[in-house]
């Protein structure tokens, strides 16, 4: 199972970080980044399958493919933002983490404007 592998990578990284904190604490951030990257690559295959499934559903239901692209961009931004925020928090830089988080949220809102506009237009059409 993939989750066992992911947990294994996480626990091994945790053990290495605990050991490194005693001798070379500046290297713990690198271990955290490497572990996060390994885990990200481990789940990319699942992400591809999910994208294919959503693509098929989009074509079958007649939903505009532009909306799917927007949703995938939003998901990617959210994942990358969370990854960066976690690394910053692990490094003790909460102020930078909060700024990255705010930036990610603002970008997500700005990218989602076409979906919000389409929903509002649909609501206006449905209302008498």
Coordinates of C-alpha atoms in Angstrom, one line a residue:
X1 CA 0.0 0.0 0.0
X2 CA 1.2 3.5 -0.9
X3 CA 0.3 5.0 2.5
X4 CA 2.7 2.6 4.2
X5 CA 5.5 3.8 2.0
X6 CA 4.6 7.5 2.6
X7 CA 4.4 6.9 6.3
X8 CA 7.7 5.1 6.1
X9 CA 9.4 8.0 4.3
X10 CA 8.0 10.4 6.8
X11 CA 9.1 8.4 9.9
X12 CA 12.6 7.9 8.5
X13 CA 12.9 11.6 7.8
X14 CA 11.6 12.3 11.3
X15 CA 14.3 10.0 12.8
X16 CA 17.0 11.6 10.7
X17 CA 15.8 15.1 11.7
X18 CA 15.8 14.2 15.4
X19 CA 19.3 12.9 15.2
X20 CA 20.5 15.9 13.1
X21 CA 19.0 18.4 15.5
X22 CA 21.6 17.4 18.1
X23 CA 24.6 17.8 15.8
X24 CA 23.8 19.9 12.8
X25 CA 20.3 21.6 13.2
X26 CA 20.8 23.7 10.0
X27 CA 20.5 20.5 7.9
X28 CA 17.1 19.5 9.2
X29 CA 15.3 21.8 6.7
X30 CA 17.0 20.0 3.9
X31 CA 15.9 16.6 5.1
X32 CA 12.4 18.0 5.4
X33 CA 12.4 19.3 1.9
X34 CA 13.8 16.1 0.5
X35 CA 11.3 14.0 2.3
X36 CA 8.4 16.2 1.2
X37 CA 9.7 16.0 -2.4
X38 CA 9.9 12.2 -2.3
X39 CA 6.4 11.9 -0.9
X40 CA 5.1 14.3 -3.6
X41 CA 6.7 12.2 -6.4
X42 CA 5.2 9.1 -4.8
X43 CA 1.6 10.4 -5.2
X44 CA 2.0 12.0 -8.6
X45 CA 0.9 8.8 -10.3
X46 CA -2.4 8.9 -8.3
X47 CA -2.8 12.5 -9.3
X48 CA -2.5 11.6 -13.0
X49 CA -5.2 9.0 -12.6
X50 CA -7.5 11.5 -10.8
X51 CA -6.9 14.1 -13.6
X52 CA -7.8 11.5 -16.2
X53 CA -11.0 10.6 -14.3
X54 CA -12.0 14.2 -14.0
X55 CA -11.3 14.7 -17.7
X56 CA -13.6 11.8 -18.6
X57 CA -16.4 13.1 -16.3
X58 CA -16.1 16.6 -17.8
X59 CA -16.5 15.3 -21.4
X60 CA -19.4 13.0 -20.4
X61 CA -21.3 15.7 -18.5
X62 CA -20.7 18.6 -20.9
X63 CA -19.0 20.8 -18.3
X64 CA -16.6 23.2 -19.9
X65 CA -13.0 21.9 -19.8
X66 CA -11.9 25.4 -18.9
X67 CA -13.5 24.9 -15.5
X68 CA -11.6 21.6 -15.0
X69 CA -8.3 23.4 -15.8
X70 CA -9.1 26.1 -13.3
X71 CA -9.9 23.6 -10.6
X72 CA -6.7 21.7 -11.3
X73 CA -4.7 24.9 -11.1
X74 CA -6.3 25.8 -7.8
X75 CA -5.6 22.3 -6.4
X76 CA -2.0 22.6 -7.6
X77 CA -1.6 26.0 -6.0
X78 CA -3.1 24.8 -2.8
X79 CA -0.8 21.8 -2.6
X80 CA 2.4 23.8 -3.4
X81 CA 1.4 26.6 -1.0
X82 CA 0.8 24.1 1.8
X83 CA 4.1 22.4 1.1
X84 CA 6.0 25.8 1.2
X85 CA 4.1 26.9 4.4
X86 CA 5.0 23.6 6.1
X87 CA 8.7 24.0 5.2
X88 CA 8.7 27.6 6.5
X89 CA 7.0 26.5 9.8
X90 CA 9.4 23.7 10.2
X91 CA 12.2 26.2 9.9
X92 CA 10.6 28.4 12.5
X93 CA 9.7 31.2 10.0
X94 CA 6.0 31.6 10.8
X95 CA 5.8 35.1 9.5
X96 CA 7.0 34.1 6.0
X97 CA 4.7 31.0 6.2
X98 CA 1.7 33.3 6.8
X99 CA 2.6 35.5 3.9
X100 CA 2.9 32.6 1.5
X101 CA -0.4 31.3 2.8
X102 CA -2.1 34.7 2.2
X103 CA -0.5 34.9 -1.3
X104 CA -1.8 31.5 -2.2
X105 CA -5.3 32.3 -1.1
X106 CA -5.3 35.5 -3.0
X107 CA -4.1 33.8 -6.2
X108 CA -6.7 31.0 -5.7
X109 CA -9.5 33.6 -5.4
X110 CA -8.3 35.5 -8.5
X111 CA -8.1 32.3 -10.6
X112 CA -11.5 31.2 -9.5
X113 CA -13.3 34.4 -10.8
X114 CA -14.5 32.7 -14.0
X115 CA -16.2 29.9 -12.0
X116 CA -17.8 32.3 -9.6
X117 CA -19.0 34.4 -12.6
X118 CA -20.5 31.4 -14.3
X119 CA -22.2 30.3 -11.1
X120 CA -23.7 33.8 -10.6
X121 CA -24.9 33.9 -14.2
X122 CA -26.5 30.5 -13.7
X123 CA -28.3 31.7 -10.5
X124 CA -29.5 34.8 -12.3
X125 CA -30.9 32.7 -15.2
X126 CA -32.7 30.3 -12.8
X127 CA -34.3 33.0 -10.7
X128 CA -37.5 34.5 -12.1

